[in-house]
PDB file of C-alpha atoms and ligand atoms in Angstrom:
ATOM      1  CA  MET A 218      15.190 -20.488  -2.468  1.00 52.00           C
ATOM      2  CA  GLY A 219      16.924 -17.130  -3.104  1.00 65.00           C
ATOM      3  CA  ASP A 220      17.175 -14.374  -0.591  1.00 89.00           C
ATOM      4  CA  VAL A 221      14.201 -13.672   1.638  1.00 97.00           C
ATOM      5  CA  ARG A 222      13.238 -10.013   1.594  1.00 98.00           C
ATOM      6  CA  ARG A 223      12.740  -8.416   4.960  1.00 98.00           C
ATOM      7  CA  VAL A 224       9.817  -5.997   4.810  1.00 98.00           C
ATOM      8  CA  ILE A 225       8.009  -3.451   6.921  1.00 98.00           C
ATOM      9  CA  ILE A 226       4.526  -2.644   5.654  1.00 99.00           C
ATOM     10  CA  ASP A 227       3.284   0.905   6.187  1.00 99.00           C
ATOM     11  CA  THR A 228      -0.469   0.648   5.868  1.00 98.00           C
ATOM     12  CA  ASP A 229      -3.986   2.000   6.556  1.00 98.00           C
ATOM     13  CA  PRO A 230      -6.178  -1.112   6.746  1.00 98.00           C
ATOM     14  CA  GLY A 231      -8.405  -0.891   4.753  1.00 96.00           C
ATOM     15  CA  ILE A 232      -9.912  -3.740   2.755  1.00 98.00           C
ATOM     16  CA  ASP A 233      -7.269  -4.002   0.032  1.00 98.00           C
ATOM     17  CA  ASP A 234      -4.566  -3.326   2.645  1.00 98.00           C
ATOM     18  CA  THR A 235      -5.816  -6.402   4.494  1.00 98.00           C
ATOM     19  CA  MET A 236      -5.662  -8.393   1.278  1.00 98.00           C
ATOM     20  CA  ALA A 237      -2.119  -7.135   0.689  1.00 99.00           C
ATOM     21  CA  VAL A 238      -0.903  -8.008   4.182  1.00 99.00           C
ATOM     22  CA  MET A 239      -2.268 -11.535   3.719  1.00 98.00           C
ATOM     23  CA  LEU A 240      -0.352 -11.942   0.442  1.00 98.00           C
ATOM     24  CA  ALA A 241       2.838 -10.809   2.160  1.00 98.00           C
ATOM     25  CA  LEU A 242       2.374 -13.201   5.101  1.00 98.00           C
ATOM     26  CA  ALA A 243       1.589 -16.063   2.726  1.00 98.00           C
ATOM     27  CA  SER A 244       4.678 -15.592   0.562  1.00 98.00           C
ATOM     28  CA  PRO A 245       7.953 -17.311   1.456  1.00 98.00           C
ATOM     29  CA  GLU A 246       9.922 -14.709  -0.521  1.00 98.00           C
ATOM     30  CA  LEU A 247       9.072 -12.123   2.166  1.00 98.00           C
ATOM     31  CA  ARG A 248       9.604 -11.878   5.883  1.00 98.00           C
ATOM     32  CA  VAL A 249       7.237  -9.298   7.350  1.00 98.00           C
ATOM     33  CA  GLU A 250       8.917  -7.661  10.359  1.00 98.00           C
ATOM     34  CA  GLY A 251       6.180  -5.268  11.406  1.00 98.00           C
ATOM     35  CA  LEU A 252       3.349  -3.001  10.384  1.00 98.00           C
ATOM     36  CA  THR A 253       3.432   0.769  10.751  1.00 98.00           C
ATOM     37  CA  ILE A 254       0.057   2.438  10.657  1.00 98.00           C
ATOM     38  CA  VAL A 255      -1.067   5.699   9.098  1.00 98.00           C
ATOM     39  CA  ARG A 256      -4.369   7.525   8.783  1.00 98.00           C
ATOM     40  CA  GLY A 257      -5.800   6.946   5.353  1.00 97.00           C
ATOM     41  CA  ASN A 258      -8.818   4.826   4.697  1.00 97.00           C
ATOM     42  CA  VAL A 259      -9.968   5.578   8.281  1.00 97.00           C
ATOM     43  CA  GLY A 260      -8.373   7.186  11.360  1.00 96.00           C
ATOM     44  CA  VAL A 261      -5.086   5.843  12.670  1.00 97.00           C
ATOM     45  CA  GLU A 262      -6.508   4.259  15.859  1.00 96.00           C
ATOM     46  CA  GLN A 263      -9.091   2.307  13.906  1.00 96.00           C
ATOM     47  CA  CYS A 264      -6.488   1.312  11.299  1.00 97.00           C
ATOM     48  CA  ALA A 265      -4.230   0.097  14.122  1.00 97.00           C
ATOM     49  CA  ARG A 266      -7.072  -1.915  15.671  1.00 97.00           C
ATOM     50  CA  ASN A 267      -7.738  -3.431  12.258  1.00 97.00           C
ATOM     51  CA  ALA A 268      -4.069  -4.303  11.820  1.00 98.00           C
ATOM     52  CA  LEU A 269      -4.068  -6.114  15.162  1.00 97.00           C
ATOM     53  CA  THR A 270      -7.266  -7.948  14.272  1.00 97.00           C
ATOM     54  CA  ILE A 271      -6.120  -9.157  10.881  1.00 98.00           C
ATOM     55  CA  LEU A 272      -2.702 -10.235  12.186  1.00 97.00           C
ATOM     56  CA  GLU A 273      -4.441 -12.246  14.886  1.00 96.00           C
ATOM     57  CA  ILE A 274      -6.664 -13.962  12.313  1.00 97.00           C
ATOM     58  CA  ALA A 275      -3.590 -14.725  10.192  1.00 98.00           C
ATOM     59  CA  GLY A 276      -1.830 -16.322  13.184  1.00 97.00           C
ATOM     60  CA  HIS A 277       0.728 -13.502  13.419  1.00 97.00           C
ATOM     61  CA  ALA A 278      -0.160 -11.785  16.682  1.00 95.00           C
ATOM     62  CA  ASP A 279       3.605 -11.919  17.279  1.00 95.00           C
ATOM     63  CA  LEU A 280       4.310  -9.137  14.747  1.00 98.00           C
ATOM     64  CA  PRO A 281       4.840  -5.602  16.042  1.00 98.00           C
ATOM     65  CA  VAL A 282       2.348  -2.897  15.111  1.00 98.00           C
ATOM     66  CA  ALA A 283       3.468   0.733  15.483  1.00 98.00           C
ATOM     67  CA  VAL A 284       1.087   3.692  15.358  1.00 98.00           C
ATOM     68  CA  GLY A 285       1.866   6.663  13.151  1.00 98.00           C
ATOM     69  CA  ALA A 286       0.387   9.911  11.921  1.00 98.00           C
ATOM     70  CA  ASP A 287      -3.300  10.672  12.323  1.00 97.00           C
ATOM     71  CA  LYS A 288      -3.225  13.611   9.943  1.00 97.00           C
ATOM     72  CA  PRO A 289      -1.362  14.725   6.839  1.00 98.00           C
ATOM     73  CA  LEU A 290       1.797  16.862   7.212  1.00 98.00           C
ATOM     74  CA  VAL A 291       0.310  20.196   6.249  1.00 97.00           C
ATOM     75  CA  ARG A 292      -3.361  20.200   5.383  1.00 94.00           C
ATOM     76  CA  PRO A 293      -6.466  18.700   6.954  1.00 92.00           C
ATOM     77  CA  TYR A 294      -7.426  15.190   5.944  1.00 90.00           C
ATOM     78  CA  HIS A 295     -10.034  15.421   3.227  1.00 84.00           C
ATOM     79  CA  GLY A 296     -10.162  11.855   1.946  1.00 81.00           C
ATOM     80  CA  HIS A 297     -13.211   9.687   1.546  1.00 89.00           C
ATOM     81  CA  GLY A 298     -11.813   6.322   2.623  1.00 94.00           C
ATOM     82  CA  ALA A 299     -14.838   5.332   4.680  1.00 94.00           C
ATOM     83  CA  THR A 300     -17.121   5.441   1.649  1.00 95.00           C
ATOM     84  CA  VAL A 301     -14.917   2.810  -0.022  1.00 96.00           C
ATOM     85  CA  HIS A 302     -13.821   0.745   3.005  1.00 97.00           C
ATOM     86  CA  GLY A 303     -16.664   1.333   5.501  1.00 96.00           C
ATOM     87  CA  GLN A 304     -16.717   3.385   8.711  1.00 95.00           C
ATOM     88  CA  ASP A 305     -14.605   0.713  10.433  1.00 96.00           C
ATOM     89  CA  GLY A 306     -12.250   0.295   7.463  1.00 97.00           C
ATOM     90  CA  LEU A 307     -13.157  -3.385   7.196  1.00 97.00           C
ATOM     91  CA  GLY A 308     -16.401  -3.206   5.265  1.00 97.00           C
ATOM     92  CA  GLU A 309     -18.578  -2.534   8.312  1.00 96.00           C
ATOM     93  CA  THR A 310     -18.151  -6.073   9.510  1.00 97.00           C
ATOM     94  CA  GLY A 311     -17.621  -5.026  13.144  1.00 90.00           C
ATOM     95  CA  LEU A 312     -14.635  -7.368  13.426  1.00 92.00           C
ATOM     96  CA  SER A 313     -12.426  -6.779  16.413  1.00 82.00           C
ATOM     97  CA  GLY A 314      -9.446  -8.498  17.913  1.00 79.00           C
ATOM     98  CA  THR A 315      -8.470  -8.969  21.532  1.00 84.00           C
ATOM     99  CA  ARG A 316      -5.264  -6.923  21.769  1.00 88.00           C
ATOM    100  CA  PRO A 317      -5.074  -3.262  22.838  1.00 92.00           C
ATOM    101  CA  VAL A 318      -3.415  -0.735  20.525  1.00 95.00           C
ATOM    102  CA  PRO A 319       0.266  -0.691  21.570  1.00 93.00           C
ATOM    103  CA  ASP A 320       2.142   2.397  22.681  1.00 94.00           C
ATOM    104  CA  ARG A 321       4.771   2.006  19.960  1.00 95.00           C
ATOM    105  CA  ARG A 322       5.374   4.854  17.504  1.00 98.00           C
ATOM    106  CA  ALA A 323       5.769   4.299  13.765  1.00 98.00           C
ATOM    107  CA  VAL A 324       8.509   6.865  13.155  1.00 98.00           C
ATOM    108  CA  ASP A 325      10.676   5.457  15.990  1.00 98.00           C
ATOM    109  CA  PHE A 326      10.046   1.929  14.754  1.00 98.00           C
ATOM    110  CA  LEU A 327      11.031   2.738  11.159  1.00 98.00           C
ATOM    111  CA  ILE A 328      14.169   4.579  12.231  1.00 98.00           C
ATOM    112  CA  SER A 329      15.335   1.953  14.712  1.00 98.00           C
ATOM    113  CA  ARG A 330      14.617  -1.073  12.516  1.00 98.00           C
ATOM    114  CA  ILE A 331      16.147   0.390   9.361  1.00 98.00           C
ATOM    115  CA  SER A 332      19.194   1.755  11.208  1.00 98.00           C
ATOM    116  CA  ALA A 333      19.810  -1.631  12.820  1.00 98.00           C
ATOM    117  CA  ALA A 334      19.952  -3.417   9.455  1.00 98.00           C
ATOM    118  CA  PRO A 335      21.490  -1.091   6.851  1.00 97.00           C
ATOM    119  CA  GLY A 336      20.493  -1.980   3.286  1.00 97.00           C
ATOM    120  CA  GLU A 337      18.358  -4.926   4.367  1.00 98.00           C
ATOM    121  CA  LEU A 338      14.791  -3.712   4.694  1.00 98.00           C
ATOM    122  CA  THR A 339      12.216  -2.984   2.035  1.00 98.00           C
ATOM    123  CA  ILE A 340       9.353  -0.693   2.991  1.00 98.00           C
ATOM    124  CA  VAL A 341       6.083  -1.404   1.244  1.00 99.00           C
ATOM    125  CA  ALA A 342       3.882   1.673   1.651  1.00 99.00           C
ATOM    126  CA  LEU A 343       0.161   1.126   1.111  1.00 98.00           C
ATOM    127  CA  GLY A 344      -1.295   4.375   2.452  1.00 98.00           C
ATOM    128  CA  PRO A 345      -0.557   8.108   2.515  1.00 98.00           C
ATOM    129  CA  LEU A 346       3.192   8.691   2.877  1.00 98.00           C
ATOM    130  CA  THR A 347       3.091  10.735   6.101  1.00 98.00           C
ATOM    131  CA  ASN A 348       4.999   8.250   8.287  1.00 98.00           C
ATOM    132  CA  LEU A 349       7.753   7.734   5.734  1.00 98.00           C
ATOM    133  CA  ALA A 350       8.153  11.483   5.168  1.00 98.00           C
ATOM    134  CA  LEU A 351       8.421  12.100   8.916  1.00 98.00           C
ATOM    135  CA  ALA A 352      10.906   9.271   9.434  1.00 98.00           C
ATOM    136  CA  VAL A 353      13.255  10.324   6.634  1.00 98.00           C
ATOM    137  CA  THR A 354      13.055  13.954   7.746  1.00 98.00           C
ATOM    138  CA  VAL A 355      13.973  13.076  11.339  1.00 98.00           C
ATOM    139  CA  GLU A 356      16.691  10.644  10.189  1.00 98.00           C
ATOM    140  CA  PRO A 357      17.883  11.515   6.647  1.00 98.00           C
ATOM    141  CA  ARG A 358      20.373   8.621   6.751  1.00 97.00           C
ATOM    142  CA  LEU A 359      17.405   6.291   6.211  1.00 98.00           C
ATOM    143  CA  ALA A 360      17.597   7.291   2.555  1.00 97.00           C
ATOM    144  CA  HIS A 361      20.798   5.264   2.269  1.00 97.00           C
ATOM    145  CA  GLY A 362      19.688   2.536   4.638  1.00 97.00           C
ATOM    146  CA  VAL A 363      16.804   0.831   2.862  1.00 98.00           C
ATOM    147  CA  ARG A 364      16.873  -1.693   0.094  1.00 98.00           C
ATOM    148  CA  GLU A 365      13.784  -0.295  -1.638  1.00 98.00           C
ATOM    149  CA  VAL A 366      10.659   1.744  -0.938  1.00 98.00           C
ATOM    150  CA  ILE A 367       7.721   0.308  -2.860  1.00 99.00           C
ATOM    151  CA  VAL A 368       4.826   2.753  -2.923  1.00 99.00           C
ATOM    152  CA  MET A 369       1.241   1.987  -3.891  1.00 98.00           C
ATOM    153  CA  GLY A 370       0.347   5.385  -5.195  1.00 98.00           C
ATOM    154  CA  GLY A 371       0.229   7.802  -8.077  1.00 98.00           C
ATOM    155  CA  ALA A 372      -0.987   7.804 -11.648  1.00 98.00           C
ATOM    156  CA  VAL A 373       1.676   8.960 -14.089  1.00 98.00           C
ATOM    157  CA  ALA A 374       0.148   8.149 -17.463  1.00 97.00           C
ATOM    158  CA  THR A 375      -3.467   7.521 -16.597  1.00 98.00           C
ATOM    159  CA  ARG A 376      -6.377   9.248 -14.873  1.00 97.00           C
ATOM    160  CA  GLY A 377      -6.697   9.517 -11.106  1.00 98.00           C
ATOM    161  CA  ASN A 378      -9.222   8.018  -8.719  1.00 97.00           C
ATOM    162  CA  ALA A 379      -9.529  10.496  -5.803  1.00 96.00           C
ATOM    163  CA  THR A 380      -9.696  13.315  -8.358  1.00 97.00           C
ATOM    164  CA  PRO A 381      -9.553  13.324 -12.156  1.00 98.00           C
ATOM    165  CA  VAL A 382      -5.750  13.527 -11.966  1.00 98.00           C
ATOM    166  CA  ALA A 383      -4.688  12.249  -8.524  1.00 98.00           C
ATOM    167  CA  GLU A 384      -4.539   8.862  -6.838  1.00 98.00           C
ATOM    168  CA  ALA A 385      -5.925   8.695  -3.277  1.00 97.00           C
ATOM    169  CA  ASN A 386      -2.776   7.884  -1.271  1.00 98.00           C
ATOM    170  CA  ILE A 387      -0.826  10.731  -2.874  1.00 98.00           C
ATOM    171  CA  ASN A 388      -3.785  13.105  -2.814  1.00 97.00           C
ATOM    172  CA  ASN A 389      -4.327  12.470   0.913  1.00 97.00           C
ATOM    173  CA  ASP A 390      -0.855  13.810   1.756  1.00 98.00           C
ATOM    174  CA  PRO A 391       0.813  15.373  -1.293  1.00 98.00           C
ATOM    175  CA  GLU A 392       3.537  17.174   0.710  1.00 98.00           C
ATOM    176  CA  ALA A 393       4.578  13.873   2.289  1.00 98.00           C
ATOM    177  CA  ALA A 394       4.677  12.162  -1.106  1.00 98.00           C
ATOM    178  CA  ARG A 395       6.880  14.934  -2.427  1.00 98.00           C
ATOM    179  CA  ILE A 396       9.357  14.446   0.426  1.00 98.00           C
ATOM    180  CA  VAL A 397       9.394  10.679  -0.075  1.00 98.00           C
ATOM    181  CA  PHE A 398       9.895  10.923  -3.843  1.00 98.00           C
ATOM    182  CA  HIS A 399      12.840  13.288  -3.415  1.00 98.00           C
ATOM    183  CA  ALA A 400      14.492  11.725  -0.361  1.00 98.00           C
ATOM    184  CA  GLY A 401      17.151   9.932  -2.386  1.00 98.00           C
ATOM    185  CA  TRP A 402      16.159   6.356  -1.572  1.00 98.00           C
ATOM    186  CA  PRO A 403      15.190   3.871  -4.302  1.00 98.00           C
ATOM    187  CA  VAL A 404      11.449   4.383  -4.833  1.00 98.00           C
ATOM    188  CA  THR A 405       9.321   2.079  -6.973  1.00 98.00           C
ATOM    189  CA  LEU A 406       5.890   3.435  -7.781  1.00 98.00           C
ATOM    190  CA  VAL A 407       3.075   0.930  -8.198  1.00 99.00           C
ATOM    191  CA  GLY A 408       0.327   3.283  -9.250  1.00 98.00           C
ATOM    192  CA  LEU A 409      -2.995   3.243 -11.028  1.00 98.00           C
ATOM    193  CA  ASP A 410      -1.049   2.797 -14.286  1.00 98.00           C
ATOM    194  CA  VAL A 411      -0.801  -0.860 -13.307  1.00 98.00           C
ATOM    195  CA  THR A 412      -3.376  -1.419 -10.556  1.00 98.00           C
ATOM    196  CA  HIS A 413      -6.219  -0.389 -12.871  1.00 98.00           C
ATOM    197  CA  LYS A 414      -5.175  -3.277 -15.118  1.00 98.00           C
ATOM    198  CA  VAL A 415      -5.774  -5.903 -12.428  1.00 98.00           C
ATOM    199  CA  THR A 416      -9.392  -6.677 -11.495  1.00 98.00           C
ATOM    200  CA  MET A 417     -10.805  -9.180  -9.033  1.00 98.00           C
ATOM    201  CA  THR A 418     -14.329 -10.179 -10.083  1.00 98.00           C
ATOM    202  CA  PRO A 419     -17.013 -11.821  -7.921  1.00 98.00           C
ATOM    203  CA  ALA A 420     -16.226 -15.137  -9.672  1.00 98.00           C
ATOM    204  CA  TYR A 421     -12.541 -14.837  -8.768  1.00 98.00           C
ATOM    205  CA  LEU A 422     -13.428 -13.988  -5.169  1.00 98.00           C
ATOM    206  CA  GLN A 423     -15.623 -17.069  -4.986  1.00 98.00           C
ATOM    207  CA  ARG A 424     -12.667 -19.235  -5.990  1.00 98.00           C
ATOM    208  CA  LEU A 425     -10.650 -17.612  -3.223  1.00 98.00           C
ATOM    209  CA  ALA A 426     -13.452 -18.065  -0.681  1.00 98.00           C
ATOM    210  CA  ALA A 427     -13.755 -21.736  -1.593  1.00 98.00           C
ATOM    211  CA  ALA A 428     -10.509 -22.429   0.291  1.00 98.00           C
ATOM    212  CA  ARG A 429     -12.505 -21.930   3.535  1.00 98.00           C
ATOM    213  CA  THR A 430      -9.516 -20.983   5.683  1.00 98.00           C
ATOM    214  CA  PRO A 431      -9.622 -18.351   8.464  1.00 98.00           C
ATOM    215  CA  VAL A 432      -7.935 -15.885   6.104  1.00 98.00           C
ATOM    216  CA  THR A 433     -10.157 -16.501   3.081  1.00 98.00           C
ATOM    217  CA  ASP A 434     -13.210 -16.435   5.391  1.00 98.00           C
ATOM    218  CA  LEU A 435     -12.072 -12.988   6.559  1.00 98.00           C
ATOM    219  CA  LEU A 436     -11.666 -11.798   2.965  1.00 98.00           C
ATOM    220  CA  ALA A 437     -15.091 -13.191   2.097  1.00 98.00           C
ATOM    221  CA  LYS A 438     -16.555 -11.048   4.899  1.00 98.00           C
ATOM    222  CA  ILE A 439     -14.857  -7.765   4.033  1.00 98.00           C
ATOM    223  CA  THR A 440     -14.797  -7.750   0.211  1.00 98.00           C
ATOM    224  CA  PRO A 441     -18.572  -7.430  -0.464  1.00 98.00           C
ATOM    225  CA  PHE A 442     -18.514  -3.815   0.831  1.00 98.00           C
ATOM    226  CA  TYR A 443     -15.581  -3.042  -1.490  1.00 98.00           C
ATOM    227  CA  LEU A 444     -17.386  -4.638  -4.442  1.00 98.00           C
ATOM    228  CA  GLY A 445     -20.429  -2.508  -3.599  1.00 98.00           C
ATOM    229  CA  ALA A 446     -18.342   0.669  -3.521  1.00 98.00           C
ATOM    230  CA  TYR A 447     -16.870  -0.086  -6.951  1.00 98.00           C
ATOM    231  CA  GLN A 448     -20.317  -0.865  -8.315  1.00 97.00           C
ATOM    232  CA  ARG A 449     -21.614   2.460  -6.978  1.00 97.00           C
ATOM    233  CA  MET A 450     -18.651   4.703  -7.653  1.00 95.00           C
ATOM    234  CA  VAL A 451     -16.844   3.219 -10.654  1.00 96.00           C
ATOM    235  CA  GLY A 452     -19.652   1.217 -12.235  1.00 97.00           C
ATOM    236  CA  ILE A 453     -17.757  -2.078 -12.569  1.00 98.00           C
ATOM    237  CA  ASP A 454     -18.566  -5.563 -11.322  1.00 97.00           C
ATOM    238  CA  GLY A 455     -15.310  -6.205  -9.500  1.00 98.00           C
ATOM    239  CA  PHE A 456     -12.548  -4.100  -7.978  1.00 98.00           C
ATOM    240  CA  TYR A 457      -9.132  -2.908  -9.009  1.00 98.00           C
ATOM    241  CA  VAL A 458      -6.310  -4.552  -7.122  1.00 98.00           C
ATOM    242  CA  HIS A 459      -4.234  -1.753  -5.594  1.00 98.00           C
ATOM    243  CA  ASP A 460      -2.339  -2.706  -2.442  1.00 98.00           C
ATOM    244  CA  PRO A 461      -1.853  -6.438  -3.192  1.00 99.00           C
ATOM    245  CA  THR A 462      -0.260  -5.482  -6.520  1.00 99.00           C
ATOM    246  CA  ALA A 463       2.322  -3.395  -4.636  1.00 99.00           C
ATOM    247  CA  VAL A 464       3.151  -6.380  -2.417  1.00 99.00           C
ATOM    248  CA  ALA A 465       3.440  -8.513  -5.554  1.00 98.00           C
ATOM    249  CA  ALA A 466       6.106  -6.088  -6.793  1.00 98.00           C
ATOM    250  CA  ALA A 467       8.230  -7.099  -3.802  1.00 98.00           C
ATOM    251  CA  ILE A 468       7.599 -10.807  -4.381  1.00 98.00           C
ATOM    252  CA  ARG A 469       7.847 -11.051  -8.153  1.00 98.00           C
ATOM    253  CA  PRO A 470       9.224  -7.900  -9.832  1.00 98.00           C
ATOM    254  CA  SER A 471       9.388  -9.771 -13.157  1.00 98.00           C
ATOM    255  CA  LEU A 472       5.594  -9.312 -13.471  1.00 98.00           C
ATOM    256  CA  PHE A 473       6.133  -5.578 -14.070  1.00 98.00           C
ATOM    257  CA  GLU A 474       7.523  -3.352 -16.811  1.00 98.00           C
ATOM    258  CA  THR A 475       9.207  -0.353 -15.258  1.00 98.00           C
ATOM    259  CA  ARG A 476      10.999   2.812 -16.231  1.00 98.00           C
ATOM    260  CA  GLU A 477      13.286   5.147 -14.306  1.00 98.00           C
ATOM    261  CA  VAL A 478      11.975   8.669 -14.633  1.00 98.00           C
ATOM    262  CA  TYR A 479      11.835  12.004 -12.838  1.00 98.00           C
ATOM    263  CA  VAL A 480       8.504  12.283 -11.018  1.00 98.00           C
ATOM    264  CA  ASP A 481       7.172  15.241  -9.070  1.00 98.00           C
ATOM    265  CA  VAL A 482       3.991  15.762  -7.050  1.00 98.00           C
ATOM    266  CA  VAL A 483       1.719  18.790  -7.404  1.00 98.00           C
ATOM    267  CA  THR A 484       1.280  20.524  -4.030  1.00 98.00           C
ATOM    268  CA  ASP A 485       0.457  24.084  -5.076  1.00 97.00           C
ATOM    269  CA  ASN A 486      -2.663  23.817  -7.175  1.00 97.00           C
ATOM    270  CA  GLU A 487      -6.004  22.843  -5.631  1.00 95.00           C
ATOM    271  CA  ARG A 488      -7.409  21.205  -8.758  1.00 97.00           C
ATOM    272  CA  ALA A 489      -4.261  19.189  -9.440  1.00 98.00           C
ATOM    273  CA  LEU A 490      -3.342  18.447  -5.820  1.00 98.00           C
ATOM    274  CA  GLY A 491      -1.485  15.152  -5.571  1.00 98.00           C
ATOM    275  CA  GLN A 492      -1.058  14.692  -9.305  1.00 98.00           C
ATOM    276  CA  THR A 493       2.119  12.761 -10.107  1.00 98.00           C
ATOM    277  CA  ILE A 494       3.869  14.200 -13.142  1.00 98.00           C
ATOM    278  CA  ALA A 495       6.484  12.057 -14.877  1.00 98.00           C
ATOM    279  CA  ASP A 496       8.945  13.761 -17.204  1.00 98.00           C
ATOM    280  CA  PHE A 497       9.165  10.925 -19.736  1.00 98.00           C
ATOM    281  CA  ARG A 498      11.027  13.004 -22.325  1.00 98.00           C
ATOM    282  CA  ASN A 499      13.400  14.472 -19.739  1.00 98.00           C
ATOM    283  CA  GLN A 500      12.394  17.988 -20.713  1.00 98.00           C
ATOM    284  CA  TRP A 501      13.224  19.247 -17.215  1.00 98.00           C
ATOM    285  CA  LYS A 502      16.733  17.740 -17.488  1.00 98.00           C
ATOM    286  CA  LEU A 503      16.531  16.256 -14.000  1.00 98.00           C
ATOM    287  CA  ALA A 504      17.878  12.899 -12.906  1.00 98.00           C
ATOM    288  CA  PRO A 505      15.336  10.094 -12.478  1.00 98.00           C
ATOM    289  CA  ASN A 506      14.170   9.730  -8.866  1.00 98.00           C
ATOM    290  CA  VAL A 507      11.528   7.019  -9.215  1.00 98.00           C
ATOM    291  CA  ARG A 508      11.103   3.672 -10.939  1.00 98.00           C
ATOM    292  CA  VAL A 509       7.523   3.682 -12.181  1.00 98.00           C
ATOM    293  CA  CYS A 510       5.570   0.577 -13.084  1.00 98.00           C
ATOM    294  CA  LEU A 511       3.972   1.105 -16.463  1.00 98.00           C
ATOM    295  CA  ASN A 512       2.695  -2.342 -17.308  1.00 98.00           C
ATOM    296  CA  VAL A 513       1.879  -5.541 -15.467  1.00 98.00           C
ATOM    297  CA  ASP A 514       1.106  -9.173 -16.138  1.00 98.00           C
ATOM    298  CA  ALA A 515      -2.394  -8.928 -14.645  1.00 98.00           C
ATOM    299  CA  GLN A 516      -3.118 -12.643 -14.872  1.00 98.00           C
ATOM    300  CA  GLY A 517       0.223 -13.306 -13.203  1.00 98.00           C
ATOM    301  CA  ILE A 518      -0.831 -11.153 -10.226  1.00 98.00           C
ATOM    302  CA  LEU A 519      -4.225 -12.869  -9.945  1.00 98.00           C
ATOM    303  CA  ASP A 520      -2.676 -16.345 -10.166  1.00 98.00           C
ATOM    304  CA  LEU A 521      -0.023 -15.467  -7.584  1.00 98.00           C
ATOM    305  CA  TYR A 522      -2.639 -14.085  -5.190  1.00 98.00           C
ATOM    306  CA  LEU A 523      -4.954 -17.072  -5.452  1.00 98.00           C
ATOM    307  CA  ASP A 524      -2.143 -19.574  -5.160  1.00 98.00           C
ATOM    308  CA  ARG A 525      -0.568 -17.940  -2.114  1.00 98.00           C
ATOM    309  CA  VAL A 526      -3.586 -16.765  -0.140  1.00 98.00           C
ATOM    310  CA  ALA A 527      -5.843 -19.772  -0.772  1.00 98.00           C
ATOM    311  CA  GLY A 528      -2.898 -22.024   0.050  1.00 98.00           C
ATOM    312  CA  TYR A 529      -1.946 -20.185   3.257  1.00 98.00           C
ATOM    313  CA  ARG A 530      -2.210 -22.172   6.466  1.00 96.00           C
ATOM    314  CA  VAL A 531      -2.443 -20.196   9.686  1.00 95.00           C
ATOM    315  CA  PRO A 532       0.564 -21.068  11.875  1.00 93.00           C
ATOM    316  CA  ALA A 533      -0.375 -22.871  15.077  1.00 82.00           C
TER     317      ALA A 533
HETATM  318  C1  LIG B 626      -5.352   3.328  -2.494  1.00 84.13           C
HETATM  319  O1  LIG B 626      -6.319   4.076  -1.767  1.00 84.13           O
HETATM  320  C2  LIG B 626      -6.846   3.315  -0.717  1.00 84.13           C
HETATM  321  O2  LIG B 626      -8.251   3.445  -0.670  1.00 84.13           O
HETATM  322  C3  LIG B 626      -6.465   1.890  -0.979  1.00 84.13           C
HETATM  323  O3  LIG B 626      -6.274   1.180   0.233  1.00 84.13           O
HETATM  324  C4  LIG B 626      -5.196   2.000  -1.776  1.00 84.13           C
HETATM  325  O4  LIG B 626      -4.064   2.039  -0.943  1.00 84.13           O
HETATM  326  C5  LIG B 626      -5.808   3.209  -3.946  1.00 84.13           C
HETATM  327  O5  LIG B 626      -5.866   4.451  -4.544  1.00 84.13           O
HETATM  328 CA1  LIG B 627      -4.184   1.420   1.407  1.00 84.13          CA
END
């Protein structure tokens, strides 16, 4: 097999974050080297507890978890993650692991791991970009030290989800997103432009659950809440596949059509807060700073997910 990508996942688990982490662990193309945690779907302590729980279920209690920001850079947190992911972030299942939340900090972890392996690590960011913005501000050399920063976030040519124009991860910390987009590292944006094209239906989830492994049993417990939220809030029988699609971009980039473009984030207008504006016609005459995913092989993502996650065997 070709080169194995070393990844750190920055995440706010989160139902689809959990699904994404499982895809990463189940894929031989990736080597997950740790999880850094950020407030997003729920508070950072609860997200960290969830990360520890899901790693334990996946047989990866060995992986480091590092705790990051519990609030956005500038403004108060105003997201509504709990309505989509449950008060506990895992669909109100009350799942809990056995390990205490470690005293390891996300910014230190990102800086030390990336600095120790220049050009080697890919960061896959599945939540608000607060941790990444802090890390690259404290250590600007990170911008030249990562292989790629893959961000689940934004909506450049489609409507938003948190607001009519903004995607939730960007909207929850727009100032951080702005720093990350302009830091000078290679950013790939896996936004609603593609994730709204990939839907997991109840029938698909049943096929996944049929594997009856510890991981698919976990997903079968937490996804009904997510399905309910989509039914209530979006009016569809199924859910859009956000965070796992971003992990898929690290595993199989050939499933995506991308374009290099200048992208900025609105931070100074309440109505448009967190909107990601892409200058497709280069009217601002600025150099591209982001590779945006504009189209995706949706069936390819669904097939990859089912194959990997249903086939995953928890290491002894
Ligand atoms: C993003 O928002 C969160 O609710 C999900 O986990 C995902 O990262 C989708 O907009
Ligand atoms: Ca997330």
